[in-house]
PDB file of C-alpha atoms in Angstrom:
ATOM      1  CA  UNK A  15       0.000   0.000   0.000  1.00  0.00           C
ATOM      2  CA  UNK A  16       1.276   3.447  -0.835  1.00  0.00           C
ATOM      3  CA  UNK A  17       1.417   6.389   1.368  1.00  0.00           C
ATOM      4  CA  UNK A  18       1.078  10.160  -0.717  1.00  0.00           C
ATOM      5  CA  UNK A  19       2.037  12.617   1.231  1.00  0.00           C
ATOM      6  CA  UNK A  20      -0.027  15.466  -0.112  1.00  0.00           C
ATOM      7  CA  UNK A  21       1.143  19.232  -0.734  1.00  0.00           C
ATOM      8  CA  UNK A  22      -1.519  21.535  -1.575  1.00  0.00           C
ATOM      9  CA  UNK A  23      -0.625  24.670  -3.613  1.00  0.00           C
ATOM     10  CA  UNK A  24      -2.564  28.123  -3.286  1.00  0.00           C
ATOM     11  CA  UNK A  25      -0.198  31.041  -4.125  1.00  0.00           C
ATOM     12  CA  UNK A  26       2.761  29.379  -4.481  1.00  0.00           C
ATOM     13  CA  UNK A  27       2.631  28.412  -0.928  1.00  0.00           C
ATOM     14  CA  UNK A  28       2.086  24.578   0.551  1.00  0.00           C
ATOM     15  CA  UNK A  29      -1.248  25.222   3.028  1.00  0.00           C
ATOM     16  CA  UNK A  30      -3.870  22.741   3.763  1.00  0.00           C
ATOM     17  CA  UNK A  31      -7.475  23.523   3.973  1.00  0.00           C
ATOM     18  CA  UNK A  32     -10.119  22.477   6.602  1.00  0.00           C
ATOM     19  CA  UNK A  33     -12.860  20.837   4.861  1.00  0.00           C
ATOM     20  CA  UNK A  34     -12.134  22.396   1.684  1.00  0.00           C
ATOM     21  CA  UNK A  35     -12.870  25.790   2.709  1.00  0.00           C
ATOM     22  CA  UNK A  36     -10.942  28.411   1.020  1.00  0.00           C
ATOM     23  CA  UNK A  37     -11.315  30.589   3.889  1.00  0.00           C
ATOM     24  CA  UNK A  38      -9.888  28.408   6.087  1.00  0.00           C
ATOM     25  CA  UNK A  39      -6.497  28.170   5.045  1.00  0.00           C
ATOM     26  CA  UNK A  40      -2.894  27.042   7.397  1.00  0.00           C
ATOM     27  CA  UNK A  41       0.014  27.974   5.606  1.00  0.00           C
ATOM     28  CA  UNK A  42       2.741  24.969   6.160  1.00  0.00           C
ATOM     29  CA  UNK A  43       6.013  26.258   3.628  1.00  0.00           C
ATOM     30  CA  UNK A  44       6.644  28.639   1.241  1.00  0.00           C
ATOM     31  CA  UNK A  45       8.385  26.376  -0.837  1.00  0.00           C
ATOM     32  CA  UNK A  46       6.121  23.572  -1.711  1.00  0.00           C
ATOM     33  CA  UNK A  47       9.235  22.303  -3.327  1.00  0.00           C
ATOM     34  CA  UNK A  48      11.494  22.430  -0.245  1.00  0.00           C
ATOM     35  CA  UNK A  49       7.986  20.689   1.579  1.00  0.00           C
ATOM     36  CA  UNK A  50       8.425  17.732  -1.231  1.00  0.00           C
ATOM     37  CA  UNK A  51      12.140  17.171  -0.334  1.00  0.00           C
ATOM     38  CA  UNK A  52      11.367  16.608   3.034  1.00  0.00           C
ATOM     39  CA  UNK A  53       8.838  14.020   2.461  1.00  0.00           C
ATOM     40  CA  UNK A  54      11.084  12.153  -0.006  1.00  0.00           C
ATOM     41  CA  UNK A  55      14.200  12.095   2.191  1.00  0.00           C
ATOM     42  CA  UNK A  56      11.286  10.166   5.128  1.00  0.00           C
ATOM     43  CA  UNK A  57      11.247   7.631   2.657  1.00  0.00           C
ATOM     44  CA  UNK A  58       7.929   8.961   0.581  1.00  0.00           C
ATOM     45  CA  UNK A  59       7.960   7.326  -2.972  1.00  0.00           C
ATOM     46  CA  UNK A  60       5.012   8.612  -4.502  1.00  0.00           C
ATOM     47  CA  UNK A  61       3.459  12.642  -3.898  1.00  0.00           C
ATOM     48  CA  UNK A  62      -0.010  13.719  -4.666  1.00  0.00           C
ATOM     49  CA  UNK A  63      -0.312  17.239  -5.601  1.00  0.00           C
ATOM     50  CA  UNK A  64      -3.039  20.053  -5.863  1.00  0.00           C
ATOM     51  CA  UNK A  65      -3.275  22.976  -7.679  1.00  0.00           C
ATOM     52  CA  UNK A  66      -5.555  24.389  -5.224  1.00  0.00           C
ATOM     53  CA  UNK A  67      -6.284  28.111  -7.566  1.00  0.00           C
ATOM     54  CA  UNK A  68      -6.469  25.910 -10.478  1.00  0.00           C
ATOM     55  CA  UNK A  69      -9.325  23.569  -8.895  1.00  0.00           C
ATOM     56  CA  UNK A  70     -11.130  27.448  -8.482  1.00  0.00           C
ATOM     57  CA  UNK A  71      -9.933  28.780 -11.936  1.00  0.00           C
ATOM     58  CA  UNK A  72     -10.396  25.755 -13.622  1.00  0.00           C
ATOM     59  CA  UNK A  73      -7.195  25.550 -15.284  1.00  0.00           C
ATOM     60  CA  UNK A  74      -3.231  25.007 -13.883  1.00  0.00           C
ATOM     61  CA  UNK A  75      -2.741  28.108 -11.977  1.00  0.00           C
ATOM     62  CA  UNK A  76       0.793  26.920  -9.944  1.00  0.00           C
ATOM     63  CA  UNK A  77       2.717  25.467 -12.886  1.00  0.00           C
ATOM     64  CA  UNK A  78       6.335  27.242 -11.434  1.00  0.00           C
ATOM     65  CA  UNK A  79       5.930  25.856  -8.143  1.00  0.00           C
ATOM     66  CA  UNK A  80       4.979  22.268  -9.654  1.00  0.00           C
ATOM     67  CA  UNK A  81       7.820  22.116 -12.535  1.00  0.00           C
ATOM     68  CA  UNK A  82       9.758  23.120  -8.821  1.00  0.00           C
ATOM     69  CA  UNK A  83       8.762  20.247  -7.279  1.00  0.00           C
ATOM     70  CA  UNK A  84       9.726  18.294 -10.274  1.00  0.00           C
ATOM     71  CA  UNK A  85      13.298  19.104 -10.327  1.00  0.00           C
ATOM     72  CA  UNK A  86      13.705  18.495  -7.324  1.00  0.00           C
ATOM     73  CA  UNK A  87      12.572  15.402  -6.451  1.00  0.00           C
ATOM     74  CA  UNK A  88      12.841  11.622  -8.563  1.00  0.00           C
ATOM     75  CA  UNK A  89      10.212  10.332  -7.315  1.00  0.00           C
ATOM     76  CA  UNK A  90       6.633   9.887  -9.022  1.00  0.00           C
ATOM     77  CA  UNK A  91       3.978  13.054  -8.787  1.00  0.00           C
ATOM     78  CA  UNK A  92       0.392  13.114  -9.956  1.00  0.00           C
ATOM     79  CA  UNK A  93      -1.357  16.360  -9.567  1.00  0.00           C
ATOM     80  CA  UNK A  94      -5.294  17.763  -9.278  1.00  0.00           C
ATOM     81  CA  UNK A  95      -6.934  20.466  -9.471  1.00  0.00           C
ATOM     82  CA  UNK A  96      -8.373  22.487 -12.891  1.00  0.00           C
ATOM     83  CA  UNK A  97      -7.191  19.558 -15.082  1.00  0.00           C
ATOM     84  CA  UNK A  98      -9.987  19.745 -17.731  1.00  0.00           C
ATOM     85  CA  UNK A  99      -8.897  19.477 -20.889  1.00  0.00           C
ATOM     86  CA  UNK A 100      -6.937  17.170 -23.322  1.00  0.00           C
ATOM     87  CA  UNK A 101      -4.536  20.330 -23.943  1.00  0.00           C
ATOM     88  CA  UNK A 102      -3.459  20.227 -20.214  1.00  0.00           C
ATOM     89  CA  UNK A 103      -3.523  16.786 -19.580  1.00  0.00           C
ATOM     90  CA  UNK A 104      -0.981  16.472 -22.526  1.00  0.00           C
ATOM     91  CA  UNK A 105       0.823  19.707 -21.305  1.00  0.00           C
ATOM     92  CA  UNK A 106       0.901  18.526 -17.903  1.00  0.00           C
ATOM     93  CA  UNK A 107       2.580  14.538 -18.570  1.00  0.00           C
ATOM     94  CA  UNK A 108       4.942  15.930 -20.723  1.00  0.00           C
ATOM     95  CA  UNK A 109       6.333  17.759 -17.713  1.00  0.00           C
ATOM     96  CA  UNK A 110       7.332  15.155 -16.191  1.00  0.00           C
ATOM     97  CA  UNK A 111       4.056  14.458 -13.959  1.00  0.00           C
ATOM     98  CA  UNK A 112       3.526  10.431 -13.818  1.00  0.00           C
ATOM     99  CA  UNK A 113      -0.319  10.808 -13.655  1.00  0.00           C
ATOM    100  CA  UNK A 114      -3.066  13.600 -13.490  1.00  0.00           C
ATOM    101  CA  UNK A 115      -5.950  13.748 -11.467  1.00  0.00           C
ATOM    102  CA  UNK A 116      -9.215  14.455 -13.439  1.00  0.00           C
ATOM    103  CA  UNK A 117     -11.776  15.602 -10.723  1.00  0.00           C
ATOM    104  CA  UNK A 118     -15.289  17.742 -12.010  1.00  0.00           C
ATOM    105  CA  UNK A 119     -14.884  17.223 -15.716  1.00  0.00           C
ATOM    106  CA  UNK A 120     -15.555  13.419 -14.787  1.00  0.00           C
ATOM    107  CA  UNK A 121     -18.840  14.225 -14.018  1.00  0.00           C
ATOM    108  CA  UNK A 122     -19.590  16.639 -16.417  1.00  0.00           C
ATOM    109  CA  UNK A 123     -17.306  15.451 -19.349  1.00  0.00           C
ATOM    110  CA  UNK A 124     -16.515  11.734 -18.865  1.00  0.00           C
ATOM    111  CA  UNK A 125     -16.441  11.682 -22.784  1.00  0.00           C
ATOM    112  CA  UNK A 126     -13.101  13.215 -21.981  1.00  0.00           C
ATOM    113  CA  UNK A 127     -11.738  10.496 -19.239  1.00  0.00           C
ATOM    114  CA  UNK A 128     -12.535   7.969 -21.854  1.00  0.00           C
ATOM    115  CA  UNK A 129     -10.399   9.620 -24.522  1.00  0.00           C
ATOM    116  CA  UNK A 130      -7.385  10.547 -22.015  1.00  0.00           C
ATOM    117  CA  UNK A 131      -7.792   7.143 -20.442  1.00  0.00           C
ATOM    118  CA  UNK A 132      -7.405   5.440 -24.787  1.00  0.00           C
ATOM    119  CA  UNK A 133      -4.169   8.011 -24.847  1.00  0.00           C
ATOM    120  CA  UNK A 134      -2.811   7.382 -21.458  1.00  0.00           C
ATOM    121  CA  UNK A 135      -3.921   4.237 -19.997  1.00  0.00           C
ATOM    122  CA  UNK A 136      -3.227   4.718 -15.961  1.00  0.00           C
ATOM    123  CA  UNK A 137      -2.000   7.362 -15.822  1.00  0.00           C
ATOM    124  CA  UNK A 138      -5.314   9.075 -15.838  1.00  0.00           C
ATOM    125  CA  UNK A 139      -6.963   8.589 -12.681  1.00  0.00           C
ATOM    126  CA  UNK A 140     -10.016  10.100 -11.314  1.00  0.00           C
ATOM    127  CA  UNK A 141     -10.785  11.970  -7.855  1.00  0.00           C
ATOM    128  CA  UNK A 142     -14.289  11.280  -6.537  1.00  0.00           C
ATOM    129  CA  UNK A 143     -14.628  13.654  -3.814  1.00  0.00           C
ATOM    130  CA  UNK A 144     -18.182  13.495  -1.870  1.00  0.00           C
ATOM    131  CA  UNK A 145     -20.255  14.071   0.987  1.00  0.00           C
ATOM    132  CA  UNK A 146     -22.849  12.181   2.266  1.00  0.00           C
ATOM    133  CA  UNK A 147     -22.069  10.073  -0.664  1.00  0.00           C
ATOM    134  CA  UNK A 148     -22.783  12.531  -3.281  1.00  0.00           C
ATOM    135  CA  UNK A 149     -19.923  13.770  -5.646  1.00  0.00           C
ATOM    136  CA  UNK A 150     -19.018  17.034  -5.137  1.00  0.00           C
ATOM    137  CA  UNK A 151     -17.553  19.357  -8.131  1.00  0.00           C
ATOM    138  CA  UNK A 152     -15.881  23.112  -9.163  1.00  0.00           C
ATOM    139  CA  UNK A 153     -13.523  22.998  -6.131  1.00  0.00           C
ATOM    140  CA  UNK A 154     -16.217  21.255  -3.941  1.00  0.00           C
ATOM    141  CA  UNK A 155     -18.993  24.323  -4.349  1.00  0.00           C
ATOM    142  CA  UNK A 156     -21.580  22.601  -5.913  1.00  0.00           C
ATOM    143  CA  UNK A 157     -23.003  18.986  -5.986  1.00  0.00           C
ATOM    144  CA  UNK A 158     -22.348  16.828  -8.783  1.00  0.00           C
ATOM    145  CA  UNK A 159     -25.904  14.848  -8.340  1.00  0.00           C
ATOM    146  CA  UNK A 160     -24.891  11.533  -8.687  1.00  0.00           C
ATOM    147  CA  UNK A 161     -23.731   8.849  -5.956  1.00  0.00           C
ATOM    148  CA  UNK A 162     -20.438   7.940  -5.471  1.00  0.00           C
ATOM    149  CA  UNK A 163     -20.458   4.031  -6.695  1.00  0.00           C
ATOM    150  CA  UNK A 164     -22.396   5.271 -10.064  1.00  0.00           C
ATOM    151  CA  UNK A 165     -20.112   7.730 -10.284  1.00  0.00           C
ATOM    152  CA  UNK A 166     -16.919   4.945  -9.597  1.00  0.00           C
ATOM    153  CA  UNK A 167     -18.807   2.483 -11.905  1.00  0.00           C
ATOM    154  CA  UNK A 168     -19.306   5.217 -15.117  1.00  0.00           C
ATOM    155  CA  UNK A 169     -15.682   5.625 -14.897  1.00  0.00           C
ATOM    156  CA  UNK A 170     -14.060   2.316 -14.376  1.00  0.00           C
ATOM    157  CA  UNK A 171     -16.485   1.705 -18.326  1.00  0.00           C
ATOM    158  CA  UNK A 172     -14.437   4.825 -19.516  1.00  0.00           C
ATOM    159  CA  UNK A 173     -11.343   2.706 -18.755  1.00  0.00           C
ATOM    160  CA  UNK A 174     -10.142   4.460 -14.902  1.00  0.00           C
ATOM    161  CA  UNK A 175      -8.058   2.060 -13.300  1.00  0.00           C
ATOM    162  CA  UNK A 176      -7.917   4.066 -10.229  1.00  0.00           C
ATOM    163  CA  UNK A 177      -9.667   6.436  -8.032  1.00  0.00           C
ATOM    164  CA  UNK A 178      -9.056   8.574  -5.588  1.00  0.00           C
ATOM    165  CA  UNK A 179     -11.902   8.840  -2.810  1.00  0.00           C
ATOM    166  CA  UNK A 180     -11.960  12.119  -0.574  1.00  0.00           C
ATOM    167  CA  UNK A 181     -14.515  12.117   1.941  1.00  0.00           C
ATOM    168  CA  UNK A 182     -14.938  16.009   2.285  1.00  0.00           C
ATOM    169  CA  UNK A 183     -16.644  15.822   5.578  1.00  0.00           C
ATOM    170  CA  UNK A 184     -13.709  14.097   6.919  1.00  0.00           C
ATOM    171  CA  UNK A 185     -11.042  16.492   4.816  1.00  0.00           C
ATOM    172  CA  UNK A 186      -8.768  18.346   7.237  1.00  0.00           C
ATOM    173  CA  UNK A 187     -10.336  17.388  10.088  1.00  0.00           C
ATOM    174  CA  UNK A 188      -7.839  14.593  11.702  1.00  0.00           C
ATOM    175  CA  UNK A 189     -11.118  12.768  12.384  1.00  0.00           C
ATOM    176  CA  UNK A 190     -10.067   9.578  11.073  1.00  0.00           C
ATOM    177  CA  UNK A 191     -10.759   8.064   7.708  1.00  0.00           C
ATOM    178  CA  UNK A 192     -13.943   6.626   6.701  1.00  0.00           C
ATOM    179  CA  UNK A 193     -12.630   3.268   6.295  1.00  0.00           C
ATOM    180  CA  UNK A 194     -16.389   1.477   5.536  1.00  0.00           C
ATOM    181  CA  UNK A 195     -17.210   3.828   2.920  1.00  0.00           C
ATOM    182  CA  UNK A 196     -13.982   3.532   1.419  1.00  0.00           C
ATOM    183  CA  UNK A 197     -13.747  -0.334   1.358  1.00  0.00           C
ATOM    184  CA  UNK A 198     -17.085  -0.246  -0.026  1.00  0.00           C
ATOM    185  CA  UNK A 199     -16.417   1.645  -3.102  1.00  0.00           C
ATOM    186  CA  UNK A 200     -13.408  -0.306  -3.501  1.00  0.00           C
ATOM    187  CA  UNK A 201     -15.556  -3.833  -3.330  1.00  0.00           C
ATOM    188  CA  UNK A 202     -18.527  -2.573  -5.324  1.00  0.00           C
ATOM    189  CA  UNK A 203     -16.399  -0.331  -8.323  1.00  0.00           C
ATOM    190  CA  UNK A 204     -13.892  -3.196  -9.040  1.00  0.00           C
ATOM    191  CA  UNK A 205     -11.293  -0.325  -9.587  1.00  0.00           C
ATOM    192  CA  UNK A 206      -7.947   0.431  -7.415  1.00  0.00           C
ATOM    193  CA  UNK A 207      -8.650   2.959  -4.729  1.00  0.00           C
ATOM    194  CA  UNK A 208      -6.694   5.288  -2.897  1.00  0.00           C
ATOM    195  CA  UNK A 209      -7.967   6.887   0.223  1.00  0.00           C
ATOM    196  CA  UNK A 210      -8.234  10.365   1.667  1.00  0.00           C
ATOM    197  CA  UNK A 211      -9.425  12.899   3.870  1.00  0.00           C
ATOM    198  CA  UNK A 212      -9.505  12.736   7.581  1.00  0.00           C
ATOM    199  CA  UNK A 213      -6.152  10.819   7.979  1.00  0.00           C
ATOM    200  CA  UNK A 214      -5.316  10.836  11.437  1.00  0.00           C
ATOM    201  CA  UNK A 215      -3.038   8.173  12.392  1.00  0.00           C
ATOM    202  CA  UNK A 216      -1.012   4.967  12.848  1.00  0.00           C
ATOM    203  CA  UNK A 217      -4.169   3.495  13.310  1.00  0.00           C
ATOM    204  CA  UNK A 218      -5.936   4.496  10.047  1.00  0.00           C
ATOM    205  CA  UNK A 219      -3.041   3.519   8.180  1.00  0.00           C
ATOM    206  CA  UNK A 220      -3.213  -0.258   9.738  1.00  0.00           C
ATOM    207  CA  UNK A 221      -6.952  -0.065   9.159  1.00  0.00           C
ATOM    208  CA  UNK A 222      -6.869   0.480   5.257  1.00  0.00           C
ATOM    209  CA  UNK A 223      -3.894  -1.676   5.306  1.00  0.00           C
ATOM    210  CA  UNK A 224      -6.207  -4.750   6.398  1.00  0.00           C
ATOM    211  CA  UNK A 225      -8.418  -4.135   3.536  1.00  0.00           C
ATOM    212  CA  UNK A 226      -5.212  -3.711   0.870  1.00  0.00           C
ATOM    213  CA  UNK A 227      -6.833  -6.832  -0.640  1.00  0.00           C
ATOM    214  CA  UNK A 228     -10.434  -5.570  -1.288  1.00  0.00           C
ATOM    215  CA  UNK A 229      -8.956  -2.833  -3.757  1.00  0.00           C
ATOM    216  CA  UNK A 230      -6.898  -0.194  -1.463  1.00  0.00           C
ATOM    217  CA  UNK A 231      -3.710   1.444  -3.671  1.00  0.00           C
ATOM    218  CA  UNK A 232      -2.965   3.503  -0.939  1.00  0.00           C
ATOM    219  CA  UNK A 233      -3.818   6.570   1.017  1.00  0.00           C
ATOM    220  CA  UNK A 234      -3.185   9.797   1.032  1.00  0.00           C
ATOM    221  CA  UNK A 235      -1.623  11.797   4.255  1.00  0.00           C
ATOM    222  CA  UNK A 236      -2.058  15.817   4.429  1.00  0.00           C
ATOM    223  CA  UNK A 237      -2.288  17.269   7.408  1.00  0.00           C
ATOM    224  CA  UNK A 238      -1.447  14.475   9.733  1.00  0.00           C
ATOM    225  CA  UNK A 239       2.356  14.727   8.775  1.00  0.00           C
ATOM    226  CA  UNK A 240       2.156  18.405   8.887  1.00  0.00           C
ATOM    227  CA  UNK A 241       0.663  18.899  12.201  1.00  0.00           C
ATOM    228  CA  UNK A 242       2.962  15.590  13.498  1.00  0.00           C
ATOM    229  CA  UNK A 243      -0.170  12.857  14.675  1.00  0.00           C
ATOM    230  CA  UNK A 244       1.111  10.567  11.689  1.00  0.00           C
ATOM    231  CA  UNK A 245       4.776   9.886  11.405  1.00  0.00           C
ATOM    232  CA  UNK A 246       5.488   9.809   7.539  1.00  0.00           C
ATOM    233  CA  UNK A 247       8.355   7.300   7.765  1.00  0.00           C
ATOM    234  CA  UNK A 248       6.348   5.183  10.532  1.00  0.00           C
ATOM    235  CA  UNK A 249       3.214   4.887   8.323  1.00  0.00           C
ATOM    236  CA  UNK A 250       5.393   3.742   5.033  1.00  0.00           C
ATOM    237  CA  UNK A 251       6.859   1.127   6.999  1.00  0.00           C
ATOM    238  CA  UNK A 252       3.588  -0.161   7.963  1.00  0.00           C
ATOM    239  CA  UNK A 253       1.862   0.173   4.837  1.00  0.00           C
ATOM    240  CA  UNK A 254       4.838  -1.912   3.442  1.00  0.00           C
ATOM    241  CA  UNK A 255       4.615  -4.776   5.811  1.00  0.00           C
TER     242      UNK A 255
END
């Protein structure tokens, strides 16, 4: 199972959000790229990025912090946030990003998931982020109007081989992941699923890591590392067991 540790971009800067709320913003680094150093030299071996302005904008608003990141780290990236187009999927691969994160167009454009997934194979994968197990979309503003598993099913018959599942409620929060939810999409999408929102600890780490079989790829950790109640390096090691 694969721990991301996830750095968030608004303004150049590395900040996490509390549930998604833009007004609600910590500010961890100024240099996301100094921020993704530190989590490779702990051993991290795969980073999940967000162009948080570009999620907003609805098109890559952070691209000198990312290409940043890229130099310098050599380890794998994907990235969300405002990815809705062929044109910037293409742009953003041939950067050097190992996968992007497709997010709001899959609900409104999955014509275009199908395409990049026949161009790209995995490295397309979608984020499913919901509440209450509706899909949320446009920077989580406004609901999508379809339930998660349809939503997860649609997608894996466009050709998705994984998907990332945030469970906005939980986002931010350090309220522990919602491990049942999670497993179920997993079990009832037949795709690869990777975890997130409300990471907390050791213990949420060993609880996905029990259900690695049913479909979990991994999970992503945001601000647990940053505010210290997950140990980066401890939760890789366990993950790898």
């Amino acid at each position: 199972m694969i721990i991301f540790p996830a750095i968030d971009i608004r303004g150049g800067k590395c900040v996490r959000l509390l549930k998604g709320d833009f007004n609600q913003e910590t500010v961890f680094s100024d240099s996301p790229a100094a921020m993704a150093k530190k989590w490779q030299a702990q051993g991290a071996e795969y980073l999940h990025l967000v162009d948080l302005d570009g999620a907003l904008a609805g098109s890559s608003q952070n691209l000198a912090a990312i290409e940043e990141i890229l130099k310098n780290v050599d380890i794998p990236t994907e990235l969300g946030g405002g990815i809705r187009t062929m044109e910037q999927i293409d742009k953003l691969l041939s950067l050097g990003i190992t996968r992007v994160i497709l997010g709001s167009v899959a609900v409104k454009n999955p014509a275009l998931v199908k395409e990049a997934c026949a161009k790209y194979g995995e490295r397309i994968v979608v984020g499913i982020d919901a509440k209450d197990g509706i899909v949320a979309v446009e920077g989580w503003g406004e609901s999508g109007n379809i339930g998660v598993i349809e939503l997860a099913q649609k997608m894996k018959a466009a050709g998705v081989k994984t998907i990332i599942y945030t469970d906005i409620s939980r986002d931010g929060t350090l309220s522990g992941v919602n491990v049942e939810a999670t497993v179920k999409l997993a079990q009832e999408s037949g795709v690869k699923i990777v975890a997130s929102g409300g990471v907390k600890s050791l213990d949420d780490i060993k609880a996905l890591k029990a259900h690695e079989n049913d479909g979990i790829e991994g999970v992503i950790a945001g601000k647990s590392i940053y505010m210290g109640t997950l140990d980066l390096a401890e939760a890789i090691k366990n993950a790898k067991e």
